[in-house]
mmCIF file of C-alpha atoms in Angstrom:
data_model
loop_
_atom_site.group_PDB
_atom_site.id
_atom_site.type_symbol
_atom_site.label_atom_id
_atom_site.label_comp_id
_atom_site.label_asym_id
_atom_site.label_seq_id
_atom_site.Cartn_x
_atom_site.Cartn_y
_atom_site.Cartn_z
ATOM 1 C CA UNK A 215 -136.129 4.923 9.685
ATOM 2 C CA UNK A 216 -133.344 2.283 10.661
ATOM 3 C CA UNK A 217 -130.609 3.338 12.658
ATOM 4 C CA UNK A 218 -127.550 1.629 12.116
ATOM 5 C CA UNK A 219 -124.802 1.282 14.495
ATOM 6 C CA UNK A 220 -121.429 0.334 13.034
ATOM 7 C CA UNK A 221 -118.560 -0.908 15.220
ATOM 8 C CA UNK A 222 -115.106 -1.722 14.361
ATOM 9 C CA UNK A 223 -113.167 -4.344 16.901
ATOM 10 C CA UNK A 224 -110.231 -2.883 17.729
ATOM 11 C CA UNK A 225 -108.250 -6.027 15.873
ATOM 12 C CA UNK A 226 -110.125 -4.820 12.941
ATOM 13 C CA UNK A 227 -109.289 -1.457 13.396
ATOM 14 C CA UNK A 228 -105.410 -2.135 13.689
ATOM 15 C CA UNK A 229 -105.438 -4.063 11.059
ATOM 16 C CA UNK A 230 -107.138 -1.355 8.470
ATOM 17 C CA UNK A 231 -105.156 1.291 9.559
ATOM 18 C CA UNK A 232 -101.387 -1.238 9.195
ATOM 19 C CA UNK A 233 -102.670 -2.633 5.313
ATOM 20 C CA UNK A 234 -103.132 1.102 4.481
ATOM 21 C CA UNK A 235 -100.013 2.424 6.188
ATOM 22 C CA UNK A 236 -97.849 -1.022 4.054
ATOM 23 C CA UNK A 237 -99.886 0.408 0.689
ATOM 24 C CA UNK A 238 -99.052 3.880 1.173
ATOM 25 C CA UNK A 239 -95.152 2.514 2.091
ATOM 26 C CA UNK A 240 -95.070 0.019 -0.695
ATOM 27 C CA UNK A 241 -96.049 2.367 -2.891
ATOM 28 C CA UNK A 242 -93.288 4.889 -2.339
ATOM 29 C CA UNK A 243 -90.544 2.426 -2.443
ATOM 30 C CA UNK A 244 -92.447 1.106 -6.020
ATOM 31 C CA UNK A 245 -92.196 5.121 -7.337
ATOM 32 C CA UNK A 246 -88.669 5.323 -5.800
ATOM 33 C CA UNK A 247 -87.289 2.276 -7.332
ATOM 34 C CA UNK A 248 -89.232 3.651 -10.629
ATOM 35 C CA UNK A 249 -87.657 7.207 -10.633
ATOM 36 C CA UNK A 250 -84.399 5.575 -10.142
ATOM 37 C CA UNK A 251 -84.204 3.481 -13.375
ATOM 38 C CA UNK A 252 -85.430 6.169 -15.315
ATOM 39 C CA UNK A 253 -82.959 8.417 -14.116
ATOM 40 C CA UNK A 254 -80.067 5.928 -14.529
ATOM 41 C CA UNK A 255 -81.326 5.427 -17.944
ATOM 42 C CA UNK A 256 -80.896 9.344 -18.913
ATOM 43 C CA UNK A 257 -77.846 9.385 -17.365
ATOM 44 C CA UNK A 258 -76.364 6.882 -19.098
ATOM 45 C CA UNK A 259 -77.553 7.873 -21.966
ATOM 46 C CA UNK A 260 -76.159 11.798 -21.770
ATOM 47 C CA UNK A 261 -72.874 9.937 -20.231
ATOM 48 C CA UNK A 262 -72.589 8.661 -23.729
ATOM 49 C CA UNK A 263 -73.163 11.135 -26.030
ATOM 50 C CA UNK A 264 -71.123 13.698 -23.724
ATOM 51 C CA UNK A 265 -68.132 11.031 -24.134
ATOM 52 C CA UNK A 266 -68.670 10.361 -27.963
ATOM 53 C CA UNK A 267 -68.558 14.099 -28.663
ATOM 54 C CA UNK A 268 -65.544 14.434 -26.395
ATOM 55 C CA UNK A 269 -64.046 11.855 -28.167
ATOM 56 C CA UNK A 270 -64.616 12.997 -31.258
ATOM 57 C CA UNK A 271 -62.554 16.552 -30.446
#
């Protein structure tokens, strides 16, 4: 039976642990820009129909 002995630089290291830490960021900023539009579109779209019906009285 083979033993295998991995080793990770620690350039490598750095490296893998920064392009998961920008993924994990980038991500959240992607879902946070998302959540925004959607909730700018349902508020616009209650602004309306609250002012239509108000106008309507």
């Amino acid at each position: 039976m083979m033993n295998y002995l991995l080793y990770i630089d620690p350039g490598s290291g750095s490296l893998l642990i920064q392009a998961i830490i920008a993924a994990i960021v980038g991500a959240l900023f992607y879902f946070k820009n998302a959540w925004f539009y959607v909730k700018n579109f349902f508020v616009k779209l209650f602004k309306k129909s609250t002012s239509n019906q108000q106008s309507e009285l």
